[in-house]
XYZ file of C-alpha atoms in Angstrom:
607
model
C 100.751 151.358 147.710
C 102.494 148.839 145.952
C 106.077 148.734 144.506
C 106.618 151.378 141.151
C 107.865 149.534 138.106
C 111.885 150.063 137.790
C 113.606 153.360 137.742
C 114.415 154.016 133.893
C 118.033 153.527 134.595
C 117.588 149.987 136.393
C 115.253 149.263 133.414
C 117.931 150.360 131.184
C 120.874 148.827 132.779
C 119.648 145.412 132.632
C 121.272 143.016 130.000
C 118.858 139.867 130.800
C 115.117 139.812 131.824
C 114.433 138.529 135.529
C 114.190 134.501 135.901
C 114.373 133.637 131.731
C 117.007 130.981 130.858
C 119.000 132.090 127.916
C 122.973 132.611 126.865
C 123.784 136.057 125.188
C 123.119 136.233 121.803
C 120.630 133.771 121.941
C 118.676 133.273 118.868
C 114.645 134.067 119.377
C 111.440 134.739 117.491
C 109.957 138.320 117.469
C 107.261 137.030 119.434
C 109.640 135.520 122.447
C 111.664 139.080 122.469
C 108.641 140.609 123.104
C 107.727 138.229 126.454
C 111.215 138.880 127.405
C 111.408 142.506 127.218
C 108.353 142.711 129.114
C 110.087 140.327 131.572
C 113.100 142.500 131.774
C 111.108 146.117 131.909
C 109.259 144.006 135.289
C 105.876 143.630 134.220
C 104.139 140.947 136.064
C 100.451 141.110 134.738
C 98.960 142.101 131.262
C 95.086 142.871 130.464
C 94.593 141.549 126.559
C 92.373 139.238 124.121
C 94.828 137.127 121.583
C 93.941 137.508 117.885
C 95.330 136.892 114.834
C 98.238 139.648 114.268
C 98.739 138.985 117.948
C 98.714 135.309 118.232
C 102.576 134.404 117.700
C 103.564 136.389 121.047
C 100.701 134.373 122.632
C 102.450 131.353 122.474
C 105.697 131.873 124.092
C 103.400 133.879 126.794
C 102.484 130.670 127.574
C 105.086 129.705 128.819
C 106.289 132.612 130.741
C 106.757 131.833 134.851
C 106.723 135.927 135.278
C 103.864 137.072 133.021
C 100.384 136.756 134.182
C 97.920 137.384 131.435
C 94.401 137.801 131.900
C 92.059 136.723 129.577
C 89.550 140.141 129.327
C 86.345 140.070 127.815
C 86.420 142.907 125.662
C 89.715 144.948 124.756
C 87.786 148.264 126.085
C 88.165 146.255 129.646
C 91.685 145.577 129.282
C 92.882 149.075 128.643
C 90.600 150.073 131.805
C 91.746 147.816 133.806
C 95.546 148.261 132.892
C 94.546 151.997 133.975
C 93.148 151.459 137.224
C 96.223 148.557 138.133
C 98.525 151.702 136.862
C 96.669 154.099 138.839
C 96.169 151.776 141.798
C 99.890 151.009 142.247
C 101.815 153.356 140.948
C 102.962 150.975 138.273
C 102.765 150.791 134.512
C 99.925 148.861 133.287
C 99.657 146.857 130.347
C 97.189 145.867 128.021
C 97.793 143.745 124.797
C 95.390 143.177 121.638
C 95.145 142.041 118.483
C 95.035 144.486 114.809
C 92.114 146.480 113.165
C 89.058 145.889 115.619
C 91.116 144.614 118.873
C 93.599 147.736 118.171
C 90.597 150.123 117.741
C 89.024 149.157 120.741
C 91.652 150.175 122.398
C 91.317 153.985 121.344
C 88.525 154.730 124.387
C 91.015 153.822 127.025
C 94.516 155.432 125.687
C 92.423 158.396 125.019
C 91.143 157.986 129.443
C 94.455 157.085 130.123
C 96.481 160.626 128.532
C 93.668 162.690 129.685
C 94.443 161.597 133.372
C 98.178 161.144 132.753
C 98.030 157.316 133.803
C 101.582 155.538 132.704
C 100.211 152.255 130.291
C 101.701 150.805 127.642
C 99.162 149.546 125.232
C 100.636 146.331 122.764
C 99.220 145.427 119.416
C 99.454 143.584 116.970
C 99.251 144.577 113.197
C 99.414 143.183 109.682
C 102.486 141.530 108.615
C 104.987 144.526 107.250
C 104.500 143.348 103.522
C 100.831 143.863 103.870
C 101.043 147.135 105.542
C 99.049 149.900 103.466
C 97.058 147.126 101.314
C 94.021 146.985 103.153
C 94.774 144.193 104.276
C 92.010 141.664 106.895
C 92.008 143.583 110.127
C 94.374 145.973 109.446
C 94.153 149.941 110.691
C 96.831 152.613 110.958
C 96.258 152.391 115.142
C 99.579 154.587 115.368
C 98.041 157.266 113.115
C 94.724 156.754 114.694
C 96.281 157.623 118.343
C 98.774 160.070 117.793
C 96.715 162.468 119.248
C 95.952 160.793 122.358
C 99.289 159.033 123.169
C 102.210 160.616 124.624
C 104.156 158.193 121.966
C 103.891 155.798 119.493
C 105.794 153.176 117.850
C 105.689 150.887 114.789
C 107.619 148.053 115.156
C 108.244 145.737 111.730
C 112.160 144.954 112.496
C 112.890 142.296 115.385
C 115.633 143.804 115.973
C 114.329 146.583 117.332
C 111.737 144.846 119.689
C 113.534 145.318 122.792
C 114.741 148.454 122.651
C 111.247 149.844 121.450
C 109.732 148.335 124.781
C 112.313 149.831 126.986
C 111.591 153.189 125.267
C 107.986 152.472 125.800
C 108.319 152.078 129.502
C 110.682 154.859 130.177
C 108.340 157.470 128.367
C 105.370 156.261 130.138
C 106.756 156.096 133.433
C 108.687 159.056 133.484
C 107.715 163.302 132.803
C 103.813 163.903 132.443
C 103.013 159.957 132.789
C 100.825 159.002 129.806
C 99.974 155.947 127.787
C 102.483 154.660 124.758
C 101.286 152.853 122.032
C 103.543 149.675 120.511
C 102.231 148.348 117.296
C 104.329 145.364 116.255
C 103.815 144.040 112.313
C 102.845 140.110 112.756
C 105.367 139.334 110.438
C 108.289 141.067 113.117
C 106.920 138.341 115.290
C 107.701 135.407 112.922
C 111.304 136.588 112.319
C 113.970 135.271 114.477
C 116.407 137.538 116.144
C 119.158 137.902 118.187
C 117.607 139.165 121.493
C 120.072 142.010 122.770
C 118.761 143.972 125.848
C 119.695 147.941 125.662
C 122.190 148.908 127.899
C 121.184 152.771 127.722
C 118.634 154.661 126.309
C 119.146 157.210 123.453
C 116.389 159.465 123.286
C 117.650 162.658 122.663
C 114.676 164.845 121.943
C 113.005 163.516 125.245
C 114.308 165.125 128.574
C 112.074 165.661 130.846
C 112.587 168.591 133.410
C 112.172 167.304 137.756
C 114.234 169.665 139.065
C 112.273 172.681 139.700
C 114.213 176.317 139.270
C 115.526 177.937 142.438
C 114.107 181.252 141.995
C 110.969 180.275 140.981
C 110.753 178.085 144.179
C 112.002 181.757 146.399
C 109.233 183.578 144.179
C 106.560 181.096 145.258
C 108.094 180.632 149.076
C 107.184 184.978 149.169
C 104.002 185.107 148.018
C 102.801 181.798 150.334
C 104.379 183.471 153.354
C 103.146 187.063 152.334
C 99.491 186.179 151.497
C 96.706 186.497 153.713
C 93.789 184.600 151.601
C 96.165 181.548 150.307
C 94.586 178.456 148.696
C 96.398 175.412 147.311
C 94.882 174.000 144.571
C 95.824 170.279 144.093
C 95.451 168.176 140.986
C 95.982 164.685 140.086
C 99.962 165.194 139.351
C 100.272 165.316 143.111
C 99.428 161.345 143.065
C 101.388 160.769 140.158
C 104.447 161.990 141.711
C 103.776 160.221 144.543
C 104.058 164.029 146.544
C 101.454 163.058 149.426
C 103.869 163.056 152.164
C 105.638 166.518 150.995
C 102.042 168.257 150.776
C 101.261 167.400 153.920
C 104.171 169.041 155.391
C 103.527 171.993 153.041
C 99.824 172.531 154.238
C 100.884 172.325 157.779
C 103.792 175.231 157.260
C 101.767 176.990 154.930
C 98.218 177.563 156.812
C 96.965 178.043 153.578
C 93.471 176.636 152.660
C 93.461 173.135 150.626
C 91.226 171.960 147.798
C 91.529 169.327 146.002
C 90.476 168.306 142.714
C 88.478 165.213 141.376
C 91.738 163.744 140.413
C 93.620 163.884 143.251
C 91.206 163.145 146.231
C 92.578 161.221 149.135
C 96.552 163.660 148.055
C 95.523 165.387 151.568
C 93.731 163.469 154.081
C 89.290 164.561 154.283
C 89.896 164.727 157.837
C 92.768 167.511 157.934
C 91.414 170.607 159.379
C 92.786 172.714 156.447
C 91.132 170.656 153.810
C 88.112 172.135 152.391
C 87.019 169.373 149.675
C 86.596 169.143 146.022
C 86.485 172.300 143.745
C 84.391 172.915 140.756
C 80.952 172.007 139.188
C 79.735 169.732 142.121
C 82.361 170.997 144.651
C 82.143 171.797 148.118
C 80.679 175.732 148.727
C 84.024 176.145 150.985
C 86.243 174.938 148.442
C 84.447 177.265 145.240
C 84.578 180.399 147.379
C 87.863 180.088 149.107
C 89.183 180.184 145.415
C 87.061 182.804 144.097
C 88.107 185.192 147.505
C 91.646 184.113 147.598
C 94.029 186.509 147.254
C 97.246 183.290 145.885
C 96.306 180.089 144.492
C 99.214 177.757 144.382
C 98.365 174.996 141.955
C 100.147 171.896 141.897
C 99.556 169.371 138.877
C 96.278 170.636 138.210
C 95.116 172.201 134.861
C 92.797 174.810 135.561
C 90.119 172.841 133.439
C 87.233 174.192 132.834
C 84.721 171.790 135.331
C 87.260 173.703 138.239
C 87.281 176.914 137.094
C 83.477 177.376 135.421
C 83.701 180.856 133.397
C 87.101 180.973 133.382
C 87.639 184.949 133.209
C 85.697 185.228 136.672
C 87.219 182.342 138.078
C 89.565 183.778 141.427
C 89.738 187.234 139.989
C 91.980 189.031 142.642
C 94.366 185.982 142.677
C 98.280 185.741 142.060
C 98.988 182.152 140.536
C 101.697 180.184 141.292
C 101.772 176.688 139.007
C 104.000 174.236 139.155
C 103.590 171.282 136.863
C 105.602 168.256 135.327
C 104.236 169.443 131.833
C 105.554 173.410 130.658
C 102.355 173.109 128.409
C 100.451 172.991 130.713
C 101.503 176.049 132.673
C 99.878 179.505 131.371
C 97.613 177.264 128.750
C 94.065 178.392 130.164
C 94.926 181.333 132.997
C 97.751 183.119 132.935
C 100.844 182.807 135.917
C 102.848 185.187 137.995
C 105.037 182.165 139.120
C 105.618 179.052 136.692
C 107.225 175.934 138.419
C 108.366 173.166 135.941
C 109.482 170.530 138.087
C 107.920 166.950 139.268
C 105.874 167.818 141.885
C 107.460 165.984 144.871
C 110.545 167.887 144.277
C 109.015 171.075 144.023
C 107.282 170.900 147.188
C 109.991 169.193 149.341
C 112.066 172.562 148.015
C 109.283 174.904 148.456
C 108.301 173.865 152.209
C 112.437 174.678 153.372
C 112.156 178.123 151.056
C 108.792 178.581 152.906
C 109.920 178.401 156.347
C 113.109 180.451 155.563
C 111.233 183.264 154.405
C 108.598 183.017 157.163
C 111.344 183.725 159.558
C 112.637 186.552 157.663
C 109.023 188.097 157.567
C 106.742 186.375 159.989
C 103.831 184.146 159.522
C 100.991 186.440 157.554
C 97.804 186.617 159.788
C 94.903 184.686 158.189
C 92.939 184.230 161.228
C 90.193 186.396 159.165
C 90.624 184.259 156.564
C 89.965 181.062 158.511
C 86.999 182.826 160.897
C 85.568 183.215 156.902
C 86.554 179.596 155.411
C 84.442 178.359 158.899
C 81.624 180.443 158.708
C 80.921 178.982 154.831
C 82.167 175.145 156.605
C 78.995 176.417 158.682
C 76.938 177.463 156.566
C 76.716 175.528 153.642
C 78.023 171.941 154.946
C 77.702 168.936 152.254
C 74.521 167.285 152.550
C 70.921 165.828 151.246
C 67.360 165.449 151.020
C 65.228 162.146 151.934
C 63.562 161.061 149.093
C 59.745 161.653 148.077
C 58.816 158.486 146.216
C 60.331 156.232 148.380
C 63.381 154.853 146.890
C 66.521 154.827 148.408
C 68.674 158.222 148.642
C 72.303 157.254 146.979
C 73.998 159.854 148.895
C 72.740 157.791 152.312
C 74.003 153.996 150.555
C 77.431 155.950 149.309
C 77.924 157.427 152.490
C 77.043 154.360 154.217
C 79.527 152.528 152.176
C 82.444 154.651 152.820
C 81.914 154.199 156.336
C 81.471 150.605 156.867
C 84.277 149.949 154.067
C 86.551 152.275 155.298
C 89.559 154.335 154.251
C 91.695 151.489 153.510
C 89.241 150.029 150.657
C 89.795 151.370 147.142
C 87.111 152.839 145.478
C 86.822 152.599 141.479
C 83.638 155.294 140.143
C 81.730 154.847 136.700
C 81.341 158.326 135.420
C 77.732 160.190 136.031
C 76.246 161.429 140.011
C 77.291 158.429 141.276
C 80.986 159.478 140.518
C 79.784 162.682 142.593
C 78.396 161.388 144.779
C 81.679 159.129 145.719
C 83.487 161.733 145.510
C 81.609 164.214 147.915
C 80.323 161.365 150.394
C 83.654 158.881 150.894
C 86.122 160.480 153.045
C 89.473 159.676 151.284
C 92.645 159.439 153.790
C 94.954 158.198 151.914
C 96.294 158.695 147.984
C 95.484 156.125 145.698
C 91.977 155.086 147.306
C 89.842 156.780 144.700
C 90.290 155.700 141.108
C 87.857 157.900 138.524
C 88.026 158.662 134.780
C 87.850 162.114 135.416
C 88.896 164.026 132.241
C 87.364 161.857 129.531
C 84.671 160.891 131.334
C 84.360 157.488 130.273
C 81.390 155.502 131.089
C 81.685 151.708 131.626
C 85.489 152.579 133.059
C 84.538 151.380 136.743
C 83.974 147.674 136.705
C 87.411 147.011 134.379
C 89.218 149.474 136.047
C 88.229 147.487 139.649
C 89.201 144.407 138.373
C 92.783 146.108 137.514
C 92.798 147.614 140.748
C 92.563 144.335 142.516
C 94.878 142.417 140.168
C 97.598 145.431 141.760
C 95.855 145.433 145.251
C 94.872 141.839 146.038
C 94.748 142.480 149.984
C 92.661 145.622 150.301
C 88.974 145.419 149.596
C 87.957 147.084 146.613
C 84.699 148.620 145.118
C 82.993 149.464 142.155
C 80.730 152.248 142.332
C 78.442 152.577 138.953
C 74.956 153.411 137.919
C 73.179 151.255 135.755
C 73.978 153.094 132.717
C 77.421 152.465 133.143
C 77.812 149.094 134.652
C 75.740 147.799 131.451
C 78.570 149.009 129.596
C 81.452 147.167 130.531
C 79.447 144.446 133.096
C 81.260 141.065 131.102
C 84.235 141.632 132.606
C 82.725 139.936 135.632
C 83.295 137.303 134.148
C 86.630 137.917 133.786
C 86.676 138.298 137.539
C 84.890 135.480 138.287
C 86.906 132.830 136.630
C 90.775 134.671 137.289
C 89.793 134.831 140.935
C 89.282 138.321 141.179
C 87.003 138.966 144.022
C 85.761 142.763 143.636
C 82.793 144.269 144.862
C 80.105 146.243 142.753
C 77.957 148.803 144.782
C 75.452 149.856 141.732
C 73.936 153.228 142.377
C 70.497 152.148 139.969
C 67.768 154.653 139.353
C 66.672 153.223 136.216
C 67.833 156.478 134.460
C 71.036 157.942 132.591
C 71.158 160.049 136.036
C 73.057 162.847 134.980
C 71.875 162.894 131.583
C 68.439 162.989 133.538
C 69.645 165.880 135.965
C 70.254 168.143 133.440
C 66.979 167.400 131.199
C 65.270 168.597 134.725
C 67.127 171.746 135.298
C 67.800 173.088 131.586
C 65.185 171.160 129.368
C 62.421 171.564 131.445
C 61.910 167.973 132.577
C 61.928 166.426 129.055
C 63.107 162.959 129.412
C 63.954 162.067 125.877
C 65.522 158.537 126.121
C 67.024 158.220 129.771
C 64.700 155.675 130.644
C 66.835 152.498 130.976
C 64.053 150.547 133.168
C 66.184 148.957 135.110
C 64.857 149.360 138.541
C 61.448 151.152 139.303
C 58.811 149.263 139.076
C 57.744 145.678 137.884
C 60.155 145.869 134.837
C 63.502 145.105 135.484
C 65.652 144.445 132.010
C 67.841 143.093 132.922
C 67.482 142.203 136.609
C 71.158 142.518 138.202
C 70.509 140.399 140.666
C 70.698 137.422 137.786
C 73.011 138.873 135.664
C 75.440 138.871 138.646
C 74.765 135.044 139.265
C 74.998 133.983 135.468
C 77.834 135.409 135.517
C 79.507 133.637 138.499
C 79.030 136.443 141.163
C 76.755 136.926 144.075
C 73.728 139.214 143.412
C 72.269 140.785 146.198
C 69.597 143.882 145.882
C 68.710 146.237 148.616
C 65.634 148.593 148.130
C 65.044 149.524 151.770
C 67.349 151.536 153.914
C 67.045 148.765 156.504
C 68.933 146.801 154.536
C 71.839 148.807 153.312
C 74.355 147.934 156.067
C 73.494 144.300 156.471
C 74.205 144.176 152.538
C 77.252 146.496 152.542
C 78.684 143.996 155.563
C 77.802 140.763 153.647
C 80.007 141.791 150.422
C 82.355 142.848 152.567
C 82.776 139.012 154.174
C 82.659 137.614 150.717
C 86.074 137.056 149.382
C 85.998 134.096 146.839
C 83.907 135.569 144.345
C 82.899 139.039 142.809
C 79.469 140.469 144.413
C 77.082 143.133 142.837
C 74.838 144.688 145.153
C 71.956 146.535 143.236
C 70.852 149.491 145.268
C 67.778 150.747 144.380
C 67.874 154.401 144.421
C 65.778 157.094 143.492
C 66.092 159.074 140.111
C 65.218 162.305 141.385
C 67.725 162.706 143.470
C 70.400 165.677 142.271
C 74.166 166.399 143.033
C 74.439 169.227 144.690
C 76.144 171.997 144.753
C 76.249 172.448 140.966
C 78.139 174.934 139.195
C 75.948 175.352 135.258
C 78.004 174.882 132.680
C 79.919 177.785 131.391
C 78.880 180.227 134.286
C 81.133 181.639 136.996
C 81.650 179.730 140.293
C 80.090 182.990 141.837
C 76.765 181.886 140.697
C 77.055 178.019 142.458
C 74.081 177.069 143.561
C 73.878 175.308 147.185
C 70.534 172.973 146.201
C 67.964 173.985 143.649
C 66.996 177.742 143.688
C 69.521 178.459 146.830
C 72.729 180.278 146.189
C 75.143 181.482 148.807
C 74.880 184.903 150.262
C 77.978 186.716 149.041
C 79.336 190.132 147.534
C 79.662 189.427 143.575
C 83.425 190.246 142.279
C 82.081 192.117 139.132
C-alpha cells in the first residue's frame, strides 16, 4: 500500500507547496493558487477534462513539475478513477472538471464515492461570480445539487480564499468517516490575482471528529467477547479505511471468535485464516449467514448493518448482543439497535480492545466455543462455495474468475463492475491482503470498473491490476481505454460476457418467470457480436484477445499477464444461465438463504 496523503497537521503546517519557486507574498492568479495548493496539500495526480469555467487553472497546470493530470475521456471516468487511486492507496484522489455538464457528470461518482466512504476531492469549475444565478452557458448549482451526497461543499468566488478552502477540503476528506468534498471555484476567482498565503492552521470549529474510542465502552465490549460462546465479528469497509488490518488480525487470533467480512472490506482478514468464514449477506457464504443468525455477540466494526447483510432486518441474528464501533455516531443504532456503541476510528478501537480483551480473559478464562466451531465446520462441510458446469456449452464464469485469481495471485488488485461478476469476484478470488479488491459496493454503480482500474494503476504502477466487468458494464465506461492506452496505463480487462444484463437476467428467471424483457445485449452468443470486443479493444490501442473454450482460459489469463506496455481485454465467453449462488431474496430473512436453486440449508428456524 502506498504512502497516505499528509497528516492534516503537516498539511496545515506548511507555509509553501513542495518544489514551487515563489517569495512570500507573491502575487498569483486564482488559477495558479489553485495548482499550488494542490502542490502543497501533496497531490501528485488528478483525473479531469478542461472546459471552459475550468480552463484558466489549466494553464498554469501546465506547467506544474508535481501535478500529473490525466486527460479522461468522460468526467464519469475521472471521478471513478480518482476513487479507485483513493481506495487503492490510501490516498485522496482527485478529479477536476469543468461547469454545468462536466460538473454534473460528476454527481454518479461523489454519490459512489460517500456511499463507500472513499476520501476524493472533486474540483470544478463554475460561472464567473457576476453571472452566478443568471442562467448563465453551462452553469448549475453543483454545490446544491450534491449536498446530499458530499460530506462537504464549498463555493469558492474570492481568491483569497482558494488556499485555505483546499486545505479544508483535504482535511475533511481525509480525516473522520472519509468521504468525497466538493470545491466549486467561480471562473472569474480564477482570473483575479491574489496574494497566495498558505494556512498555517485550520479553523473549523464545528468539525471534530471523535478517534479515541471511550474506555468503558472498550471494558463493556472486552466482557461480552471474552464471555460469549457463539461470537462473530462482523467487518465492514471502515476496517480498510482506517487502515486496522494488522490490529484485527491480532483481535481474531485473541478473540476465537468467528470472522465475516463484508463486500467492502474483503481481503481486512486474510481468505486463508482458519477463523474466516467469507462474505455475509445476499450472495454470502452459508457459514458466514448462519454463524450470524446463531450467534449469540456480533461485534461490528465499520460496517452498517445494510440491508444486502442483514436481509429482513427484524430476523436478522435474533438472540445477538451488538457491539458497534464506528468512525461515524450516525451510524451506530441507525438500522439495529446496540448494547455497546464504540465511536472511535477503528484502528484505535481495536488496538485498545485486544489489551482489554486479554485482561479480562485472564480474570475469567477463555469461554469454550469448541461447540461453536464443531458447528461453524460442519456448515464449512456442508455447504462449501461452489458451481455447476454449464449445459449449453459456454464457459462457466465462476471456473475463468477462479482461474484468474489463481494464476494472478494475491498480490494483483482486482477492480469489479457491479452485477454476478462482482459476485462472483468476490466469492471466487481469495483476498490476502487489504486493498486488493476495489468494488462500488453501496451505490452499485455500473461502468465503475474499467475507470476505477485505470486509477488503481495510476496509485499502484508495480502490481498487476484487473478489471473484472460484464458486458453490460464495460460498455459503459469502455473509452477510458483510451485513456489508458495513450497515458501508459497498462491494465488488464477480464470481461465476464454472457450477452445479457446478468443479474438483471437472474432475477427475471427466479421472480418473473423467465421473462427476458430487454437484457439481451447480443454481445456474445452466437453469430452476432455488436460490438465485437475483440476490435473495440484494438481500435482503441489495446490487445483483444477472446477465449470461448476452457482450454484456453489459462493460456489467455498468462498472456495478459506478460503484457505490460499496453492495456489488454480478454473477452470470456461465458454462459448466461449461470446464477450466483447462495442468494438471499430480497427483503426475506437470511434464515430462508437458499444454497442453489430450490436447496436451502437444513436448520431449526428462530421464529
Amino acid at each position: 500500500m502506498g504512502q497516505p496523503n499528509p497528516t492534516p497537521a503537516q498539511v496545515a503546517a506548511r507555509t509553501a507547496p513542495r518544489g514551487v519557486d515563489h517569495v512570500v507574498g507573491e502575487q498569483v492568479t486564482g488559477a495558479q493558487s489553485i495548482v499550488r495548493s494542490l502542490e502543497a496539500v501533496g497531490v501528485e495526480n488528478v483525473f479531469g477534462i478542461p472546459g471552459g469555467a475550468i480552463l484558466p487553472t489549466y494553464d498554469p497546470l501546465m506547467d506544474s513539475a508535481k501535478l500529473r493530470h490525466i486527460l479522461v475521456r468522460h468526467e464519469q471516468g475521472g471521478g471513478h478513477a480518482a476513487s479507485g487511486y483513493a481506495h487503492a492507496t490510501g490516498k485522496v484522489g482527485v478529479t477536476m472538471a469543468t461547469s454545468g455538464p462536466g460538473a454534473t457528470n460528476l454527481v454518479t461518482p461523489i454519490a459512489d464515492a460517500n456511499m463507500d466512504s472513499i476520501p476524493m476531492v472533486a474540483i470544478t469549475g463554475q460561472v464567473a461570480a457576476p453571472a452566478i444565478g443568471t442562467d448563465a452557458f453551462q452553469e448549475a448549482d453543483i454545490v446544491g445539487i450534491t449536498m446530499p451526497v458530499t460530506k462537504h461543499s464549498y463555493l469558492v468566488t474570492d481568491p483569497d480564499e482558494i488556499p485555505r478552502t483546499i486545505a479544508e477540503a483535504f482535511h475533511i476528506a481525509s480525516t473522520g468517516r472519509p468521504g468525497p468534498v466538493l470545491v466549486d471555484i467561480a471562473k472569474s476567482a480564477m482570473q483575479e490575482r491574489t496574494t497566495f498565503s498558505w494556512p498555517q492552521e485550520l479553523a473549523l470549529p464545528g468539525y471534530h471528529p471523535v478517534t479515541k474510542p471511550h474506555a468503558k465502552q472498550i471494558r463493556e465490549a472486552a466482557k461480552l467477547l471474552a464471555t460469549a460462546r457463539r461470537p462473530v465479528l462482523y467487518v465492514g469497509g471502515g476496517v480498510i479505511r482506517s487502515g486496522a488490518s494488522a490490529a484485527l488480525r491480532r483481535l481474531v487470533d485473541t478473540s476465537g471468535a468467528a470472522v465475516v467480512t463484508t463486500l467492502m472490506a474483503r481481503g481486512s482478514v486474510p481468505d486463508s485464516h482458519p477463523q474466516h468464514l467469507g462474505m455475509p449477506g445476499m450472495h454470502g457464504t452459508v457459514p458466514a449467514v448462519a454463524a450470524l443468525q446463531k450467534a449469540d455477540l456480533v461485534v461490528a466494526l465499520g460496517a452498517r448493518f445494510d440491508d444486502r447483510v442483514t436481509g429482513k432486518l427484524s430476523s436478522f441474528a435474533p438472540h445477538a448482543a451488538i457491539v458497534h464501533a464506528d468512525i461515524d455516531p450516525a451510524e451506530i443504532g441507525k438500522n439495529r439497535a446496540v448494547d455497546v456503541p464504540i465511536v472511535g476510528d477503528l484502528r484505535e478501537v481495536i488496538e485498545e480492545l485486544v489489551p482489554a480483551l486479554r485482561a479480562e480473559q485472564e480474570r475469567v478464562g477463555k469461554p469454550d466455543v469448541e461447540a461453536w466451531w464443531h458447528q461453524i465446520d460442519t456448515w464449512r462441510e456442508t455447504y462449501p462455495l461452489g458451481f455447476s458446469a454449464t449445459a449449453d456449452g459456454h464457459l462457466a464464469p465462476q471456473h475463468v474468475i477462479s482461474r484468474l485469481g489463481e494464476i494472478a495471485g494475491p498480490d494483483a488488485i482486482y477492480v469489479a463492475g457491479v452485477g454476478q461478476h462482482q459476485m462472483w469476484a468476490a466469492q471466487f478470488i481469495r483476498y490476502e491482503r487489504p486493498n486488493t479488491w476495489i468494488n462500488s459496493g453501496g451505490l452499485g454503480t455500473m461502468g465503475y470498473s474499467v475507470p476505477a482500474a485505470m486509477g488503481a494503476k495510476v496509485g499502484e504502477p508495480d502490481r498487476d491490476v484487473w478489471a473484472i466487468d460484464g458486458d453490460g458494464c464495460f460498455q459503459m465506461t469502455n473509452q477510458e481505454l483510451a485513456t489508458c492506452a495513450i497515458n501508459d496505463i497498462p491494465i488488464k480487462v477480464a470481461l465476464i460476457n454472457n450477452s445479457s444484463l446478468g443479474m438483471v437476467r437472474q432475477w427475471q428467471t427466479l421472480f418473473y418467470n423467465e421473462r427476458y424483457s430487454n437484457t439481451d445485449l447480443h454481445t456474445g452468443h452466437g453469430t452476432v457480436r455488436i460490438p465485437d470486443f475483440v476490435k473495440l479493444a484494438e481500435a482503441y490501442g489495446c490487445v483483444g484477445i477472446r477465449v470461448e473454450h476452457e482450454s484456453e482460459v489459462d493460456d489467455a489469463i498468462k498472456k495478459a499477464n506478460e503484457i505490460d506496455d499496453r492495456p489488454v481485454v480478454v473477452d470470456f465467453n461465458v454462459s448466461r444461465d449461470a446464477m450466483v449462488w447462495p442468494m438471499v431474496a430480497a427483503g426475506v430473512s437470511n434464515d430462508d438463504i437458499q444454497y442453489a436453486r430450490g436447496i436451502s440449508p437444513a436448520w431449526e428456524r428462530e421464529d
